[in-house]
Structure formats: structure tokens, C-alpha cells
XYZ file of C-alpha atoms in Angstrom:
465
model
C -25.824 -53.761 -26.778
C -25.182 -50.437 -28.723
C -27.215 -48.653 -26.152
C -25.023 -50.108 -23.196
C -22.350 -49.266 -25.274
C -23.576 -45.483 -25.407
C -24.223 -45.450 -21.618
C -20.860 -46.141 -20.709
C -19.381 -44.131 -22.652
C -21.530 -41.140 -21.387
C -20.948 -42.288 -17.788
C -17.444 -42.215 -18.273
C -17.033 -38.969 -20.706
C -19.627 -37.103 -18.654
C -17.388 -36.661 -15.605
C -14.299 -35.687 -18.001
C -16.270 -33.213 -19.498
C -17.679 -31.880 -16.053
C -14.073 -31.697 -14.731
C -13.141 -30.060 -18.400
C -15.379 -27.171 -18.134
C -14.486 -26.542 -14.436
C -10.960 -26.106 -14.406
C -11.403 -24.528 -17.982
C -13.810 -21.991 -15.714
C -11.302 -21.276 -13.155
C -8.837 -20.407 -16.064
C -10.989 -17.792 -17.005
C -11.241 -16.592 -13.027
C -7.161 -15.572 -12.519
C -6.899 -12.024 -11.778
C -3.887 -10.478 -13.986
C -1.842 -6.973 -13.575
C -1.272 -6.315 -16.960
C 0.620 -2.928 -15.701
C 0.282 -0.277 -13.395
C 1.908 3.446 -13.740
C 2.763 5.217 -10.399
C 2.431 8.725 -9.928
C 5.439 10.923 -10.198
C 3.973 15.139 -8.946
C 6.261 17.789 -10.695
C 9.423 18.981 -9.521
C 8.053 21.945 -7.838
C 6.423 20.100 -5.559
C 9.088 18.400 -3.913
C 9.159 19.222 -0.147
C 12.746 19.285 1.255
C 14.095 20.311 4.770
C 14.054 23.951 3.714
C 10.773 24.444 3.325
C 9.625 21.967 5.595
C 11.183 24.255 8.659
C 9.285 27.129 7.007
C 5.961 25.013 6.980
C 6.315 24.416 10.523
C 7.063 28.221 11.123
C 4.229 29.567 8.991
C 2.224 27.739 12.373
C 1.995 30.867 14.847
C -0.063 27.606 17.142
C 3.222 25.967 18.300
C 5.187 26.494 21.039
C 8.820 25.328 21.838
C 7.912 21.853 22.690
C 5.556 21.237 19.771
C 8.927 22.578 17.597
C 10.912 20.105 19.119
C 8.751 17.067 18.924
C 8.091 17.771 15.425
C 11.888 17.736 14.743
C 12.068 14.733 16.411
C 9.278 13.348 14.020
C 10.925 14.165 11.164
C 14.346 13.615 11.445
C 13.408 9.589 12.688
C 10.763 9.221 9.853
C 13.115 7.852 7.341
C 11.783 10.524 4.450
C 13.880 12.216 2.693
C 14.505 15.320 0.655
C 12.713 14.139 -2.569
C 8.872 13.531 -1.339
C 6.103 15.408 -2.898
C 3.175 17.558 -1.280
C 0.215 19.589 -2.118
C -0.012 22.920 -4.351
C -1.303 24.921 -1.777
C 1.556 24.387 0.843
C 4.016 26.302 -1.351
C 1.602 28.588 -1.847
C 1.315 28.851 1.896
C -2.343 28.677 1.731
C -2.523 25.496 4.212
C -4.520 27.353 7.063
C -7.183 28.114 4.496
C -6.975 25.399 1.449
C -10.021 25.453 -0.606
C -12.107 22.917 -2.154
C -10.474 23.411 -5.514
C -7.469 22.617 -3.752
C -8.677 19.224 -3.521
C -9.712 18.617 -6.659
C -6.408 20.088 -8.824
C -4.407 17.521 -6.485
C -6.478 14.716 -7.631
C -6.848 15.760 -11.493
C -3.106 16.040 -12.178
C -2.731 12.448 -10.742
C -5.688 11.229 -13.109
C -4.616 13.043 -15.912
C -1.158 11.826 -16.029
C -0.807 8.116 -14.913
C -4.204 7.107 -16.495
C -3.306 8.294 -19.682
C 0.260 6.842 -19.530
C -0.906 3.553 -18.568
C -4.011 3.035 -20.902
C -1.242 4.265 -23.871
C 1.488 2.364 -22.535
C -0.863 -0.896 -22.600
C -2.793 -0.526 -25.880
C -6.405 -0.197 -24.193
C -8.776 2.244 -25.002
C -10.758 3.919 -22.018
C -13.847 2.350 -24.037
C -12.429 -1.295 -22.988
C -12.674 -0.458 -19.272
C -15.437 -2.863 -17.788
C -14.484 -2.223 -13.966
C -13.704 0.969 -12.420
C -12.366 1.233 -8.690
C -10.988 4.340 -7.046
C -10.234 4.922 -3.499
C -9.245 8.216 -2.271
C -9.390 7.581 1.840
C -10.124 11.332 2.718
C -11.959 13.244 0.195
C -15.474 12.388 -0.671
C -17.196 15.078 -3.785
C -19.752 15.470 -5.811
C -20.254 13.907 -8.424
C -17.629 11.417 -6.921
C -13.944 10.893 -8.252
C -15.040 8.068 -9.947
C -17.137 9.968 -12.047
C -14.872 12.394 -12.736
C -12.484 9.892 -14.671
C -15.434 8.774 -16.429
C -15.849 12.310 -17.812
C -12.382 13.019 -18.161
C -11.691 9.583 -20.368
C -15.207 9.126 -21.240
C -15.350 5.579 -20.503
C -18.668 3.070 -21.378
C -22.270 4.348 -19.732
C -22.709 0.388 -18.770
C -18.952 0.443 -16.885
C -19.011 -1.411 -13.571
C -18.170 1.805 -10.701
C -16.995 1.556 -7.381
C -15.959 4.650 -5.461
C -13.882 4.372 -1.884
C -13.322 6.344 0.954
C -11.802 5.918 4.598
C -10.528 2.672 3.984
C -6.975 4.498 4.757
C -3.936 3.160 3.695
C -4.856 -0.256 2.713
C -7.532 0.893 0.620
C -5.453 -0.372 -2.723
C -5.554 -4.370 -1.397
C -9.618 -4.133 -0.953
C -9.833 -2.625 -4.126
C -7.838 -5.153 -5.816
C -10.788 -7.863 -3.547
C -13.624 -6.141 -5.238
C -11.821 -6.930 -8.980
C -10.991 -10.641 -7.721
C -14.408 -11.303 -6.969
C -16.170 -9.827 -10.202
C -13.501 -11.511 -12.223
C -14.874 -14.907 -10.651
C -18.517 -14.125 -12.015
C -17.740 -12.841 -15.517
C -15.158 -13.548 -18.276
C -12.978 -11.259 -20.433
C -12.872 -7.910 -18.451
C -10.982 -5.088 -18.343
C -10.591 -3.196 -14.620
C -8.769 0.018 -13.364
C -8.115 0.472 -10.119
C -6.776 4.118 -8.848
C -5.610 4.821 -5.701
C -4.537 7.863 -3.976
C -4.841 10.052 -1.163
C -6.073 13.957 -0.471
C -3.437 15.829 1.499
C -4.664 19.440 0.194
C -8.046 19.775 2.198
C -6.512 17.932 5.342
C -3.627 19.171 6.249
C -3.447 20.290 10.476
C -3.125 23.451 11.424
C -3.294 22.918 14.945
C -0.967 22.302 17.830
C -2.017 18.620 18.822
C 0.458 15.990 18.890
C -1.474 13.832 17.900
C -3.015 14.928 14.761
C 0.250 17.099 13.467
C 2.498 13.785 13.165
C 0.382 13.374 10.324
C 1.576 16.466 8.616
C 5.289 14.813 8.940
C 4.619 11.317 7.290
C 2.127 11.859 4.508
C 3.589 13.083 1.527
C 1.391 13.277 -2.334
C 1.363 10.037 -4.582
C -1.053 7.705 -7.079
C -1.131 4.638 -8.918
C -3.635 3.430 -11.672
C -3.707 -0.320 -12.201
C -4.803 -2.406 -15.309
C -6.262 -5.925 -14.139
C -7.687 -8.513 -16.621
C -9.206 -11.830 -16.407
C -8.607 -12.521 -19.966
C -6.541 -15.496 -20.612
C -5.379 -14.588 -24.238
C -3.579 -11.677 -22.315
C -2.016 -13.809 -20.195
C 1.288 -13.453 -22.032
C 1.252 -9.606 -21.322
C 0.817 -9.641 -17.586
C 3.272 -8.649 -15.270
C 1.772 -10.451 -12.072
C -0.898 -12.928 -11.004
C -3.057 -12.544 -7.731
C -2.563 -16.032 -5.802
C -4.477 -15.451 -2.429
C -5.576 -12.600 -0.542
C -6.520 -11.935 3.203
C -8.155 -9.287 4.648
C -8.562 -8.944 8.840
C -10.532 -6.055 10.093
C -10.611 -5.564 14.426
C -13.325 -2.549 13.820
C -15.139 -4.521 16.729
C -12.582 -3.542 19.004
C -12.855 -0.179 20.406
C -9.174 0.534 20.914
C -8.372 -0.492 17.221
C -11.214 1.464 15.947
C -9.835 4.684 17.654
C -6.538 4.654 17.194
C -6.636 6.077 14.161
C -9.329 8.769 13.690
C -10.411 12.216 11.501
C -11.717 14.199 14.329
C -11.442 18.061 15.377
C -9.559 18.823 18.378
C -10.367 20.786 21.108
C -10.380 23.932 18.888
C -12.834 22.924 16.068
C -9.554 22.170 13.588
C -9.992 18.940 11.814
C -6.986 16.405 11.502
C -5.885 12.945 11.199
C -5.503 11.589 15.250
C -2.930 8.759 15.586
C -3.051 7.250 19.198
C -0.619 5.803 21.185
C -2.016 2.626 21.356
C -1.745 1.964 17.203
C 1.269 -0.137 17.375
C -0.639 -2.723 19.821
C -3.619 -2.510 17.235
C -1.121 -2.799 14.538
C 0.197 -6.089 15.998
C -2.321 -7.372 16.556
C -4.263 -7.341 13.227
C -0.450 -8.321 11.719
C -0.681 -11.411 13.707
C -4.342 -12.340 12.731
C -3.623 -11.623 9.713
C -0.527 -13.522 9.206
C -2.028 -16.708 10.842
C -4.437 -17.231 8.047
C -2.463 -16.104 4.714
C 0.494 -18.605 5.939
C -1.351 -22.075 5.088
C -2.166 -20.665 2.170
C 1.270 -19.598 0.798
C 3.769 -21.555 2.391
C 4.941 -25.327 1.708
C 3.609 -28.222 4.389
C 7.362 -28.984 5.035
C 7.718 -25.776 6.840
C 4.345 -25.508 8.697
C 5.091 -29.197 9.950
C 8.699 -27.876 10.798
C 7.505 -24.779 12.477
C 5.131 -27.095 14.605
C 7.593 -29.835 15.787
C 9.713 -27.281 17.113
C 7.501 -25.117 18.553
C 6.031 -28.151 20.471
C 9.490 -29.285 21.681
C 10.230 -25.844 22.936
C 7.370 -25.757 24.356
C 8.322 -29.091 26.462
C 11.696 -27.698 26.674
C 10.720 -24.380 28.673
C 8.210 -26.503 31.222
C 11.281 -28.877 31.911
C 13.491 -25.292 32.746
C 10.517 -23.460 34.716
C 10.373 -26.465 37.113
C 13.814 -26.477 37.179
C 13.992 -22.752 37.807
C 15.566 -21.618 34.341
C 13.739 -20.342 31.540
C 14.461 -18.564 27.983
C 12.393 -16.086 25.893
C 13.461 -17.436 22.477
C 11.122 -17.438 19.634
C 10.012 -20.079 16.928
C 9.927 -17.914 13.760
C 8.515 -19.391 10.825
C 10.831 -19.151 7.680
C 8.488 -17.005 5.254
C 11.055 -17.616 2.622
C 10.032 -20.806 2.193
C 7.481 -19.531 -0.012
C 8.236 -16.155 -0.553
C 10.467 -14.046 -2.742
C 10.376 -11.093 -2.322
C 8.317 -8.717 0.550
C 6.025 -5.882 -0.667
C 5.732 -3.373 2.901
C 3.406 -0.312 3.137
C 5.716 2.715 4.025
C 3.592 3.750 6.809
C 6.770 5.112 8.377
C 9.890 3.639 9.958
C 8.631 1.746 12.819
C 6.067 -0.047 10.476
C 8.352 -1.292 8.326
C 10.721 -2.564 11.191
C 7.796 -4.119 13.252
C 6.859 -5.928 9.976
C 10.574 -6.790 9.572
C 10.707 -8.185 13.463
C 7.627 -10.361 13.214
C 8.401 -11.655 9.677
C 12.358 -12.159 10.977
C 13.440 -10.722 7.418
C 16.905 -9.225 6.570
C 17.926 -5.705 5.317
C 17.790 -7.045 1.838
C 14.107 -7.751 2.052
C 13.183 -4.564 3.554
C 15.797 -2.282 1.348
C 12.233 -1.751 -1.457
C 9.568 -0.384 1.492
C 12.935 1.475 3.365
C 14.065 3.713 0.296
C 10.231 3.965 -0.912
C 9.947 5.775 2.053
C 13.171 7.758 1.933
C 11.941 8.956 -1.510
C 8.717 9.283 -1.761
C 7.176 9.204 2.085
C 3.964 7.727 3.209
C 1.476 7.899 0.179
C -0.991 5.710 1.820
C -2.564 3.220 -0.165
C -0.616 3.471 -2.819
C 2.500 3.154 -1.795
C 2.320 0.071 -2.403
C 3.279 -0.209 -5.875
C 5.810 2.607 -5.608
C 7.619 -0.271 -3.514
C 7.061 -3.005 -5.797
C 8.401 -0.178 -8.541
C 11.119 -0.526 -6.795
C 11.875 -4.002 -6.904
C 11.047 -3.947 -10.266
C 13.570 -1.061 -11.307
C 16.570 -2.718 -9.096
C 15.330 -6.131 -11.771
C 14.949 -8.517 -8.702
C 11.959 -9.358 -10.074
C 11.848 -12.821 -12.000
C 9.490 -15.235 -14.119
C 7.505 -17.349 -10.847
C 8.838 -15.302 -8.140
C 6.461 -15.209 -5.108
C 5.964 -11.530 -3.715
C 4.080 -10.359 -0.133
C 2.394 -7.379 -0.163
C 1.547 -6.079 3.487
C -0.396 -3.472 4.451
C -2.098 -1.114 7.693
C -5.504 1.096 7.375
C -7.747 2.819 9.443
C -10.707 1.158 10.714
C -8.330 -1.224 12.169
C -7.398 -3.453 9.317
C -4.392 -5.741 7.775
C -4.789 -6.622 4.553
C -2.393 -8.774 2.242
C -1.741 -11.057 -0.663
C 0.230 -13.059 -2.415
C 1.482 -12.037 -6.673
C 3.042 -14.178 -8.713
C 5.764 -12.837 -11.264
C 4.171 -14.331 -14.929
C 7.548 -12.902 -16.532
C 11.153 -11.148 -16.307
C 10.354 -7.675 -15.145
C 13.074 -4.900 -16.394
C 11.381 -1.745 -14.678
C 13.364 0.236 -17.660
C 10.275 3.027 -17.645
C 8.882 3.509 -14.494
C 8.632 6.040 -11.478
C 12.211 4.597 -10.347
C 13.781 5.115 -13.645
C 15.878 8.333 -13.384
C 17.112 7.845 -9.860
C 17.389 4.091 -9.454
C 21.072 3.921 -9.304
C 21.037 6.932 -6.470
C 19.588 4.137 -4.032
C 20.114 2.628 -1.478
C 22.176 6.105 -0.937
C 25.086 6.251 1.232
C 23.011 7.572 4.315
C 19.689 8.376 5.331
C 20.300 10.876 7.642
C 18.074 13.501 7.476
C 19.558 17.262 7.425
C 16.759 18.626 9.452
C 18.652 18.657 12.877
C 21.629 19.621 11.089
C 19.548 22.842 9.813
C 17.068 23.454 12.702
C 18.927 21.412 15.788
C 19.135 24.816 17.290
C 15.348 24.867 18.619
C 16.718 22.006 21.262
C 18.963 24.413 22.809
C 16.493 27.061 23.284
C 15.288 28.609 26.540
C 11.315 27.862 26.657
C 11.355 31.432 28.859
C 12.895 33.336 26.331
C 12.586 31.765 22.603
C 10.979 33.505 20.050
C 10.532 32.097 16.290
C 12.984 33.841 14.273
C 11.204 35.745 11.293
């Protein structure tokens, strides 16, 4: 009787204890941001409309045209006056930057923000388990990622993974490689910096094509604190929910539309094709039709499927009947979203992303004035936007936020945060000019400045000294 007794008992605890440890495992497998510090460059680094005329100048490989389509470029990119670049530009030294050049960029980045955030959160370099950096465009020896482990002397057993020409959504499959050692091992520590190389790839040439990307890049970093550890759960800022990543490098035409390749001249640069807003799309729309189960309530997906199948009947019944319409079922994505987290990858990104998602000004007001003030920082722009949000406070205890972004290769990558608690954003990147923005306009003075080049005679114009 008393060992019936005891097999019951174990059949029935057994299971309870089996379902104990798992969900007590999966507790243990939540990927936190406990914070993240973006990079602000010095003052005297800023590039306004000033000296980007006498950039453009200093280029004795441009004609009239090229003058005027980069005018064009820059007065519609939606940067403004504040961005930061590269040493060596104001030292005019861009048709001959050296490898040093490259390296000083990427050391003031890593000597600043690292250091704020590992004092700011109370974590010794010597508690850093996981180390990820991606820099798209500059690959040396030893690698980056060895560099910070000199610089902050971090553990000879720390786990090292070292990125490049993932472009600019490098920062999401960085934050993939953390997820996915957090699920094997307990109580870790990871940073995760991300930045991009403008110094030793700036164009010199004349191709349209590869000097756009002179116009939209601009210098920028973030380092990122993750943790797995649930007595820190109190301290984190946000909590990864689910995360997608679509890559079309299969495809030809995605693979090539955006390129480092030399043009006809043996100059190196950064091509952009015309045919990257169809690869753009596309990935956005692969990519958005698997994250949206996942992150969205069943009483909108059911919504969004009744009416798309009466419209569906609807438009037959007109076609036969010789009418038709064009309108389109959008999906509400506020059903399950908060807030939306765009890569600045200039202004037609943002308002593609804007079109397909059907959001308002409101939602895209973070990635429009990222870009305004700090341009295109690849993958790490990011968190400048989301530094944003935080600053202006819209940022609440179990808010849902979006984060969206492009890369070479072709690729879409995104995810879904979770806010664990009130964020202020009283000391970050935002801080001292949050209340300038949204400004009143976002005109750009360029044309104002250097509108004179359209009124030039291609037979007679000469670059004024």
C-alpha cells in the first residue's frame, strides 16, 4: 500500500517538477538590455552645409551635372546641419586617408561610450562573458574586437565575435548571436558594439552611383549591455520578445544592389543601384509576413483575413461588371505595437516603411529627426532612434517597440522589445538638444547657399576657387 502510495505521488509530482524546471529554464533564457550608450563625435566634427559645398569642391572629378545631382541628394536627404564625419575630411585628406585614419575613428568611439556605459551600469570589463562588434567596412589586424579586449582588458576565456559587411543591419544579427548563447548558458554578461568606418571609404570619384554614399553616411556608435540574468531583471531597460531575420542573397538583383566595388577608374566606393528600393520591398514584405503572427493579437490577423477575403470577392463581382478599385487591406500594426524603431537609411526608407506599415507622422517623428540630426550611421542608428523616443519619455513600463532595419547582402532584419520599466532618457545622446526637435523646418540651406550651380551654363562654368 505505502509503495502505491509512493508511486502516485511520483507519477503525479514528476510531471510538476518536469514542467517546474522548464519554464524555470526559459526564465533564465530572456535576453535583457540593461543599457546602451550612443555615440556622440566632438563638436569639431560636425559637418554642416558650409563645409559640405567645400567637400564637394575639393573633388576636381566632377563636372556640372555631378554638382547638381549631388545638390539634389543632399538637400532631399532629410540630414541636417548637426551630423558628424570623419577626422580626415576636415583635414581635407579624403583623396588619400590612411590606415590610421581608420583606426582613430574607431578608438574614440570605443573609448568613450564603452567606458560610459560599463561606469554608468556598475560592470566591470572583467564581467563581460560575450563580446560582439560589427563594423560593416573595415576589417584589421588583430581585429576590432581584439582591440577592445586590449583597451579594457577583458577575461582571456571571453566569448568573441567580430563582424563585417553585414551593412546596416549588422546591430539586429548581433543582438541574434547574444539571443542564442543566452539560450545555452545562464548568468552572462554581453556587449555588443556597433559602428561603421567612413574614414578609409569615402569616394573620390565621379560615379553616381557610389558618391550618393558620401551624402547619407555620416559617423556614429553604440555599445550595448545584454544580460540573461534574472536577478537583474529589475535593472533592464528592455526585453527581446521575437526576432526575424530574411536574407534574398540568392537573388542576384538583391545581392547587387548594394555593392563595395571600384569603378571604372580603380577608385573603391559603396555602389547603390537603382533597383534597391524593389529589393528593399521585397525583403520588407518577407520579412513582415513572418514577424506579424508572432507579435500581433489573433483578433486582428482574423480581422485582416475576413476582409481581405471579402474584398477579394468584392473586386471579382466589379471586374465582371467592368469596375474595379486599387484599395488596400492594411493590417493595423498597432494592435500590438507601441511604438516603431526605423533605420535612418535616408528619407525614402523611412517613408516606404511608413507606406507599407500605414503609420502616422507621430510614429515616424523618432527615425525622421534621427536622421535630421545625426544622418545615416548604419547599423547603429538604431538606438540613436530609440534614444530618441526615450529622451521625448514616450517610452513606458510594457510598451511594445518595432525595430526595422535594411543591410547589404540583401537583408531585413527586425524584432520586437518590450519596455520592463518607465524610461526618462534624462542622460543620453538626446539630452542637450531634445527640446530643439521636431524643429520648425527641415529644410536644408544647401540650395539656399549653392542653388546657383543650377543656373550655370555647362559651356562656360568653372568652380569658383
Amino acid at each position: 500500500m505505502d509503495f502505491l502510495m509512493l508511486m502516485c505521488s511520483f507519477l503525479i509530482l514528476y510531471p510538476i517538477f518536469l514542467l517546474w524546471r522548464w519554464v524555470d529554464d526559459k526564465r533564465d533564457k530572456e535576453c535583457y538590455v540593461l543599457d546602451y550608450e550612443c555615440y556622440k563625435p566632438t563638436d569639431d566634427r560636425k559637418i554642416d552645409t558650409e563645409l559640405s559645398g567645400e567637400v564637394i569642391k575639393r573633388n576636381k572629378q566632377l563636372g556640372l551635372n555631378e554638382y547638381k545631382f549631388l545638390l539634389k541628394a543632399i538637400v532631399s536627404s532629410g540630414i541636417g546641419e548637426q551630423a558628424y564625419g570623419p577626422r580626415m575630411v576636415f583635414a581635407g585628406r579624403e583623396q588619400n586617408p590612411t590606415y590610421e585614419d581608420g583606426i582613430l575613428e574607431m578608438d574614440e568611439f570605443f573609448k568613450d561610450s564603452i567606458e560610459k556605459l560599463l561606469s554608468r551600469s556598475c560592470v566591470s570589463p572583467q564581467d563581460i562573458d560575450v563580446l560582439v562588434v560589427n563594423v560593416s567596412m573595415l576589417a584589421v589586424m588583430p581585429s576590432l574586437s581584439a582591440r577592445i579586449i586590449n583597451l579594457y582588458k577583458l577575461r582571456e576565456d571571453v566569448k568573441v565575435y567580430n563582424l563585417t559587411g553585414m551593412g546596416c543591419s549588422a546591430s539586429l544579427i548581433s543582438i541574434d548571436i547574444v539571443k542564442n548563447i543566452f539560450k545555452t548558458q545562464k548568468n552572462l554578461h554581453a556587449l555588443v558594439v556597433t559602428s561603421e568606418s567612413l574614414s578609409l571609404n569615402w569616394y573620390t570619384g565621379n560615379d553616381r552611383s557610389m558618391i550618393l554614399a558620401n551624402c547619407l553616411f555620416r559617423s556614429g556608435g553604440c555599445a550595448i549591455l545584454l544580460t540573461n540574468k534574472r536577478s537583474l531583471k529589475h535593472r533592464a531597460m528592455i526585453k527581446l520578445k521575437c526576432l526575424v531575420r530574411t536574407h534574398h542573397g540568392a537573388r542576384d538583383e538583391s545581392y547587387s544592389c548594394c555593392i563595395q566595388k571600384e569603378d571604372d577608374h580603380g577608385r573603391q566606393g559603396f555602389h547603390l543601384d537603382k533597383t534597391l528600393p524593389k529589393a528593399a520591398t521585397r525583403a520588407l514584405v518577407d520579412n513582415i509576413r513572418e514577424i506579424t503572427p508572432r507579435i500581433l493579437p489573433v483578433r486582428e490577423l482574423l480581422r485582416f483575413m475576413i476582409v481581405s477575403f471579402t474584398k477579394k470577392l468584392s473586386q471579382r463581382s466589379n471586374n465582371k461588371a467592368g469596375g474595379g478599385t486599387n484599395n488596400r487591406t492594411m493590417i493595423n500594426f498597432k494592435t500590438g505595437v507601441d511604438h516603431f524603431c526605423i533605420h535612418t537609411g535616408g528619407k525614402a526608407v523611412i517613408d516606404g516603411i511608413g507606406f507599407n506599415l500605414d503609420l502616422t507622422e507621430h510614429d515616424l517623428e523618432p527615425a525622421r529627426m534621427t536622421l535630421h540630426r545625426f544622418g545615416n550611421t548604419s547599423a547603429c542608428s538604431l538606438w540613436y532612434v530609440l534614444g530618441y523616443m526615450e529622451a521625448k519619455k514616450r517610452l513606458n513600463k510594457g510598451d511594445k517597440i518595432l525595430m526595422m532595419s535594411f543591410g547589404a547582402g540583401f537583408k531585413c532584419n527586425s524584432c520586437l522589445w518590450e519596455v520592463m520599466r518607465d524610461l526618462k532618457g534624462d542622460d543620453n545622446v538626446w539630452s542637450d538638444c531634445i527640446d530643439d526637435y521636431p524643429p520648425k523646418t527641415l529644410t536644408n540651406p544647401f540650395m539656399e547657399k549653392f542653388g546657383w550651380i543650377n543656373d550655370e551654363d555647362p559651356s562656360t562654368f568653372v568652380l569658383p576657387p
